[in-house]
CSV table of C-alpha atoms in Angstrom, one decimal:
chain,number,residue,atom,x,y,z
A,8,MET,CA,0.0,0.0,0.0
A,9,LEU,CA,2.8,2.3,0.9
A,10,ARG,CA,4.6,1.5,-2.3
A,11,LYS,CA,1.4,2.3,-4.3
A,12,PHE,CA,1.0,5.6,-2.5
A,13,TYR,CA,4.7,6.5,-3.2
A,14,LEU,CA,4.3,5.7,-6.9
A,15,VAL,CA,1.1,7.8,-7.2
A,16,SER,CA,2.8,10.7,-5.4
A,17,LEU,CA,5.8,10.5,-7.7
A,18,LEU,CA,3.6,10.5,-10.9
A,19,MET,CA,1.6,13.4,-9.5
A,20,LEU,CA,4.8,15.3,-8.9
A,21,ALA,CA,6.0,14.7,-12.5
A,22,THR,CA,2.7,16.1,-13.8
A,23,MET,CA,3.2,19.2,-11.7
A,24,LEU,CA,6.5,20.1,-13.4
A,25,PRO,CA,6.5,23.3,-15.5
A,26,VAL,CA,5.4,22.5,-19.1
A,27,ALA,CA,8.7,23.4,-20.7
A,28,GLN,CA,10.7,21.2,-18.2
A,29,ALA,CA,8.3,18.3,-18.6
A,30,ALA,CA,8.6,18.5,-22.3
A,31,ASP,CA,12.3,19.1,-22.6
A,32,ILE,CA,13.7,17.2,-19.7
A,33,PRO,CA,11.7,14.1,-18.7
A,34,TYR,CA,11.7,13.5,-15.0
A,35,LEU,CA,13.7,10.3,-15.4
A,36,LEU,CA,16.6,12.3,-16.8
A,37,THR,CA,16.5,14.8,-13.9
A,38,ALA,CA,16.4,12.0,-11.3
A,39,ALA,CA,19.3,10.2,-13.1
A,40,ALA,CA,21.4,13.3,-13.2
A,41,LYS,CA,20.8,13.9,-9.4
A,42,GLY,CA,21.7,10.3,-8.6
A,43,ASP,CA,18.3,9.8,-7.1
A,44,LEU,CA,18.4,6.0,-7.3
A,45,SER,CA,15.1,5.4,-5.4
A,46,THR,CA,13.2,7.7,-7.8
A,47,VAL,CA,14.8,6.2,-10.8
A,48,ASN,CA,13.9,2.7,-9.7
A,49,ALA,CA,10.3,3.8,-8.9
A,50,LEU,CA,9.9,5.3,-12.4
A,51,LEU,CA,11.4,2.3,-14.1
A,52,ASN,CA,9.2,-0.1,-12.1
A,53,SER,CA,6.2,2.0,-13.0
A,54,GLY,CA,6.9,1.5,-16.7
A,55,THR,CA,9.0,4.5,-17.7
A,56,ASN,CA,11.1,3.9,-20.8
A,57,PRO,CA,14.7,3.4,-19.7
A,58,ASN,CA,15.8,4.9,-23.0
A,59,THR,CA,14.0,8.2,-22.5
A,60,LYS,CA,16.0,11.0,-24.0
A,61,ASP,CA,16.0,14.8,-24.3
A,62,ALA,CA,15.8,16.9,-27.4
A,63,ASP,CA,19.5,16.4,-28.0
A,64,GLY,CA,19.3,12.6,-27.8
A,65,ILE,CA,20.9,12.5,-24.4
A,66,THR,CA,19.5,9.5,-22.6
A,67,ALA,CA,19.0,8.9,-18.9
A,68,LEU,CA,22.0,6.7,-18.9
A,69,MET,CA,24.1,9.5,-20.4
A,70,TYR,CA,22.8,11.9,-17.7
A,71,ALA,CA,23.9,9.4,-15.0
A,72,ALA,CA,27.3,8.9,-16.7
A,73,ARG,CA,28.2,12.5,-17.1
A,74,LYS,CA,27.4,13.1,-13.4
A,75,ASP,CA,29.3,9.9,-12.2
A,76,LYS,CA,26.2,8.2,-10.9
A,77,ALA,CA,27.4,4.7,-11.3
A,78,ASP,CA,24.6,3.1,-9.2
A,79,VAL,CA,22.0,4.8,-11.3
A,80,ALA,CA,23.7,3.8,-14.5
A,81,LEU,CA,23.7,0.2,-13.3
A,82,ALA,CA,20.0,0.3,-12.5
A,83,LEU,CA,19.2,1.8,-15.9
A,84,ILE,CA,21.2,-0.8,-17.7
A,85,ASN,CA,19.6,-3.6,-15.7
A,86,LYS,CA,16.2,-2.3,-16.8
A,87,GLY,CA,17.1,-2.3,-20.5
A,88,ALA,CA,18.8,1.0,-21.2
A,89,ASP,CA,20.8,0.9,-24.5
A,90,ILE,CA,24.3,1.0,-23.3
A,91,ASN,CA,25.7,2.1,-26.7
A,92,ALA,CA,23.1,4.7,-27.6
A,93,LYS,CA,24.4,7.9,-29.1
A,94,ASP,CA,23.3,11.5,-28.7
A,95,SER,CA,22.9,13.9,-31.6
A,96,GLY,CA,26.7,14.4,-31.6
A,97,GLY,CA,27.5,10.7,-31.6
A,98,TRP,CA,28.5,10.6,-27.9
A,99,THR,CA,27.8,7.5,-25.8
A,100,ALA,CA,27.5,7.2,-22.0
A,101,LEU,CA,31.0,5.7,-22.0
A,102,MET,CA,32.4,8.8,-23.7
A,103,PHE,CA,30.8,11.1,-21.2
A,104,ALA,CA,32.2,9.2,-18.3
A,105,ALA,CA,35.7,8.8,-19.9
A,106,LYS,CA,35.9,12.5,-20.7
A,107,LYS,CA,35.3,13.4,-17.1
A,108,ASN,CA,37.6,10.7,-15.5
A,109,TYR,CA,34.6,9.0,-13.8
A,110,ILE,CA,36.4,5.7,-13.0
A,111,ALA,CA,33.5,4.0,-11.2
A,112,THR,CA,31.0,4.7,-14.0
A,113,VAL,CA,33.5,3.8,-16.7
A,114,ARG,CA,34.0,0.5,-15.0
A,115,VAL,CA,30.3,-0.2,-14.7
A,116,LEU,CA,29.7,0.6,-18.3
A,117,LEU,CA,32.6,-1.5,-19.6
A,118,ASP,CA,31.7,-4.5,-17.3
A,119,LYS,CA,28.1,-4.3,-18.7
A,120,GLY,CA,29.3,-4.4,-22.3
A,121,ALA,CA,29.7,-0.8,-23.4
A,122,ASP,CA,31.7,-0.8,-26.7
A,123,PRO,CA,34.9,1.2,-26.3
A,124,LYS,CA,35.4,1.3,-30.0
A,125,VAL,CA,32.4,3.4,-30.9
A,126,ARG,CA,33.3,6.8,-32.4
A,127,ASP,CA,31.5,10.1,-32.3
A,128,GLU,CA,31.0,12.3,-35.4
A,129,SER,CA,34.5,13.6,-35.2
A,130,GLY,CA,36.0,10.2,-35.2
A,131,TRP,CA,36.9,10.1,-31.5
A,132,SER,CA,36.4,7.1,-29.3
A,133,ALA,CA,36.3,7.1,-25.5
A,134,LEU,CA,40.0,6.3,-25.5
A,135,GLY,CA,40.8,9.5,-27.4
A,136,MET,CA,38.7,11.5,-25.0
A,137,ALA,CA,40.4,10.1,-22.0
A,138,SER,CA,43.9,10.4,-23.5
A,139,THR,CA,43.5,14.1,-24.5
A,140,SER,CA,42.2,14.8,-21.0
A,141,GLY,CA,45.1,13.2,-19.3
A,142,TYR,CA,43.2,10.4,-17.6
A,143,SER,CA,45.7,7.5,-17.6
A,144,GLU,CA,43.6,5.2,-15.3
A,145,VAL,CA,40.6,5.4,-17.7
A,146,VAL,CA,43.0,4.8,-20.6
A,147,ASP,CA,44.3,1.7,-18.9
A,148,LEU,CA,40.7,0.4,-18.3
A,149,LEU,CA,39.7,1.0,-21.9
A,150,LEU,CA,42.8,-0.7,-23.2
A,151,LYS,CA,42.2,-3.7,-21.0
A,152,HIS,CA,38.7,-4.0,-22.6
A,153,GLY,CA,40.1,-4.5,-26.1
A,154,ILE,CA,40.5,-1.1,-27.7
A,155,ASP,CA,43.5,-0.6,-30.0
A,156,ALA,CA,46.2,1.6,-28.5
A,157,ASN,CA,47.0,2.8,-32.0
A,158,VAL,CA,43.5,4.1,-32.8
A,159,LYS,CA,43.6,7.4,-34.7
A,160,SER,CA,41.1,10.3,-35.0
A,161,ASP,CA,39.7,11.2,-38.4
A,162,ASP,CA,42.5,13.7,-39.0
A,163,GLY,CA,45.1,10.9,-38.7
A,164,LYS,CA,46.5,11.7,-35.2
A,165,SER,CA,47.0,8.9,-32.8
A,166,VAL,CA,46.1,9.1,-29.1
A,167,LEU,CA,49.8,8.9,-28.3
A,168,MET,CA,50.4,12.1,-30.3
A,169,TYR,CA,47.7,13.9,-28.3
A,170,ALA,CA,49.2,12.6,-25.0
A,171,ALA,CA,52.7,13.8,-26.2
A,172,LYS,CA,51.3,17.2,-27.2
A,173,ASN,CA,49.7,17.6,-23.7
A,174,GLY,CA,52.9,16.4,-22.0
A,175,ASP,CA,51.0,13.6,-20.3
A,176,VAL,CA,53.8,11.2,-19.4
A,177,SER,CA,51.6,8.8,-17.4
A,178,THR,CA,49.3,8.3,-20.4
A,179,ILE,CA,52.3,8.0,-22.8
A,180,ASN,CA,53.7,5.2,-20.7
A,181,THR,CA,50.3,3.5,-20.4
A,182,LEU,CA,49.7,3.6,-24.1
A,183,ILE,CA,53.2,2.3,-25.1
A,184,SER,CA,53.0,-0.5,-22.5
A,185,ASN,CA,49.8,-1.5,-24.1
A,186,GLY,CA,51.1,-1.7,-27.7
A,187,ALA,CA,51.0,1.9,-29.0
A,188,ASP,CA,53.5,2.3,-31.9
A,189,ILE,CA,55.9,5.0,-30.9
A,190,SER,CA,56.9,5.5,-34.5
A,191,THR,CA,53.4,5.9,-36.0
A,192,ARG,CA,52.9,9.1,-38.1
A,193,ASP,CA,50.1,11.5,-38.9
A,194,ARG,CA,49.2,12.3,-42.5
A,195,PHE,CA,52.0,14.9,-42.6
A,196,GLY,CA,54.6,12.4,-41.3
A,197,LEU,CA,54.8,13.8,-37.8
A,198,THR,CA,55.6,11.5,-34.9
A,199,ALA,CA,54.6,11.7,-31.2
A,200,LEU,CA,58.1,13.0,-30.4
A,201,MET,CA,57.6,15.9,-32.9
A,202,TYR,CA,54.3,16.8,-31.2
A,203,ALA,CA,56.0,16.8,-27.8
A,204,ALA,CA,58.8,19.0,-29.2
A,205,ARG,CA,56.7,21.6,-30.8
A,206,SER,CA,54.6,21.9,-27.7
A,207,ASP,CA,57.7,22.4,-25.5
A,208,GLN,CA,56.9,19.3,-23.5
A,209,VAL,CA,60.3,18.2,-22.1
A,210,PRO,CA,59.1,15.4,-19.8
A,211,ALA,CA,57.2,13.9,-22.7
A,212,ILE,CA,60.3,14.2,-24.9
A,213,TYR,CA,62.4,12.3,-22.3
A,214,ALA,CA,59.6,9.6,-21.9
A,215,LEU,CA,59.3,9.0,-25.6
A,216,LEU,CA,63.1,8.9,-26.1
A,217,ASP,CA,63.4,6.5,-23.2
A,218,ARG,CA,60.8,4.2,-24.8
A,219,GLY,CA,62.6,4.1,-28.2
A,220,ALA,CA,61.5,7.2,-30.1
A,221,LYS,CA,64.1,8.1,-32.8
A,222,LEU,CA,65.6,11.5,-32.4
A,223,GLU,CA,66.3,12.1,-36.1
A,224,ASP,CA,63.0,10.9,-37.6
A,225,GLN,CA,61.8,13.2,-40.3
A,226,ASP,CA,58.3,14.2,-41.4
A,227,LYS,CA,57.3,14.7,-45.0
A,228,SER,CA,59.1,18.1,-45.2
A,229,GLU,CA,62.2,16.4,-43.6
A,230,TRP,CA,61.7,18.3,-40.4
A,231,THR,CA,63.0,16.6,-37.3
A,232,ALA,CA,61.8,17.1,-33.7
A,233,LEU,CA,64.5,19.7,-33.3
A,234,THR,CA,63.4,21.5,-36.4
A,235,TRP,CA,59.8,21.7,-35.0
A,236,ALA,CA,61.1,22.9,-31.6
A,237,VAL,CA,63.1,25.7,-33.1
A,238,LYS,CA,60.4,26.7,-35.5
A,239,LYS,CA,57.9,27.0,-32.6
A,240,SER,CA,60.5,28.8,-30.4
A,241,ALA,CA,60.1,25.9,-27.9
A,242,SER,CA,63.3,26.8,-26.1
A,243,LYS,CA,63.1,24.1,-23.4
A,244,ALA,CA,62.4,21.4,-25.9
A,245,THR,CA,65.2,22.7,-28.1
A,246,LYS,CA,67.7,22.4,-25.3
A,247,ALA,CA,66.5,19.0,-24.2
A,248,LEU,CA,66.8,17.6,-27.8
A,249,ILE,CA,70.3,19.0,-28.3
A,250,GLU,CA,71.4,17.6,-25.0
A,251,LYS,CA,70.2,14.3,-26.2
A,252,GLY,CA,72.3,14.6,-29.4
A,253,ALA,CA,70.0,16.1,-32.0
A,254,ASP,CA,71.7,17.4,-35.1
A,255,VAL,CA,71.8,21.2,-34.9
A,256,ASN,CA,72.9,21.5,-38.6
A,257,HIS,CA,70.0,19.5,-40.1
A,258,LYS,CA,68.4,20.9,-43.2
A,259,ASP,CA,64.8,20.4,-44.3
A,260,SER,CA,63.6,19.3,-47.8
A,261,GLU,CA,64.1,22.8,-49.1
A,262,GLY,CA,67.6,23.1,-47.7
A,263,THR,CA,66.9,25.5,-44.9
A,264,PRO,CA,69.2,25.0,-41.9
A,265,ILE,CA,67.8,25.0,-38.4
A,266,LEU,CA,69.8,28.1,-37.5
A,267,GLN,CA,68.1,30.1,-40.2
A,268,LEU,CA,64.7,29.2,-38.7
A,269,ALA,CA,65.7,30.5,-35.3
A,270,VAL,CA,67.0,33.7,-36.8
A,271,SER,CA,63.7,34.2,-38.7
A,272,ASN,CA,61.9,33.9,-35.4
A,273,THR,CA,64.1,36.7,-34.0
A,274,ASP,CA,64.7,34.5,-30.9
A,275,SER,CA,68.2,35.7,-29.9
A,276,ASP,CA,68.5,33.3,-26.9
A,277,LEU,CA,67.7,30.4,-29.2
A,278,VAL,CA,70.2,31.6,-31.8
A,279,LYS,CA,72.9,31.9,-29.2
A,280,TYR,CA,72.2,28.5,-27.8
A,281,LEU,CA,72.4,26.9,-31.3
A,282,LEU,CA,75.6,28.7,-32.0
A,283,ASP,CA,77.1,27.7,-28.7
A,284,HIS,CA,76.2,24.1,-29.5
A,285,GLY,CA,77.8,23.8,-32.9
A,286,ALA,CA,75.4,25.3,-35.4
A,287,ASN,CA,77.3,26.2,-38.6
A,288,VAL,CA,77.0,30.0,-38.9
A,289,LYS,CA,78.2,29.8,-42.5
A,290,ALA,CA,75.6,27.3,-43.7
A,291,LYS,CA,73.5,28.4,-46.6
A,292,ASP,CA,69.9,27.7,-47.6
A,293,GLN,CA,68.7,26.6,-51.0
A,294,TYR,CA,69.1,30.1,-52.3
A,295,GLY,CA,72.6,30.5,-51.0
A,296,LEU,CA,71.5,32.8,-48.1
A,297,THR,CA,73.4,32.6,-44.8
A,298,ALA,CA,72.2,33.2,-41.3
A,299,LEU,CA,73.6,36.7,-41.5
A,300,VAL,CA,71.4,37.6,-44.4
A,301,TYR,CA,68.4,36.2,-42.6
A,302,ALA,CA,69.3,38.3,-39.5
A,303,LEU,CA,69.7,41.5,-41.6
A,304,LYS,CA,66.3,40.8,-43.3
A,305,ALA,CA,64.7,40.3,-39.8
A,306,GLY,CA,66.2,43.6,-38.6
A,307,ASN,CA,67.2,42.3,-35.2
A,308,ALA,CA,70.4,44.1,-34.2
A,309,ASP,CA,71.2,41.7,-31.3
A,310,ILE,CA,71.0,38.7,-33.6
A,311,VAL,CA,73.1,40.4,-36.3
A,312,LYS,CA,75.8,41.0,-33.7
A,313,LEU,CA,75.6,37.4,-32.5
A,314,ILE,CA,76.0,36.1,-36.0
A,315,LYS,CA,78.9,38.4,-36.8
A,316,ASP,CA,80.6,37.6,-33.6
A,317,ALA,CA,80.4,33.9,-34.4
A,318,GLY,CA,82.1,34.5,-37.7
A,319,GLY,CA,79.0,34.8,-39.9
A,320,SER,CA,79.2,36.4,-43.4
A,321,TYR,CA,77.1,37.0,-46.4
């Protein structure tokens, strides 16, 4: 009798919601987001559709997942909620949980059969979302449930590249330990080490080199990690790479020396560092232009002096 009274009261309460809220956010979704397990169970037991969704296609399970309500997620799944349903953007409940580092909810979803390989409209899976957010524990869980550590987004970047770009050493190590190919390349030929270098992520550079990344790998323009670091004025990465033995006199596919790139960026500290570590001040680009010519064109008096003092000429 008490149970019947409770259900009647609950249904009456739902009908008392403002019209817009009742239409746009069904009460099951509100209860799921709040983690109100007793109300969710009551609604489900009274016949409410466990796959109820809002205008954006976000289901009750997704509401629970994005608020880390693992117990509510489990109740919905046990009552028939579609665990791999997608919202209007192609996101699943697992993606919402992975993106927020909600370990308990991720574990429930995976244990109940959520597919970690599903991708959204941008080509991202839950693994990509966890990796780009720096959540190595979620990454490890997803990898242990069969997702490929070498999965790439639609633009050809691997999750390892994103982890390198973000300087996320823990995720880098987790991915490599689970089979991520350290030498894989994006569509322009860039490696994870190059992403770390151009983002000035020194700990990531060291981690990748320690795990076997090749210092002198080249992309399609024959740029090395050091070339990228200098081009982006990533001074810490530049120094780290040179300390590890990177070739300071490397030229790209057009014959441009690394020193000329530093001069063009008018980065006097970087120019000095390169000169102090063996950069050839007399090297010429494909047009026969030396670093001094680049310095004069850039109009930086300090760099002109540095180049001349190092023996530079036209």
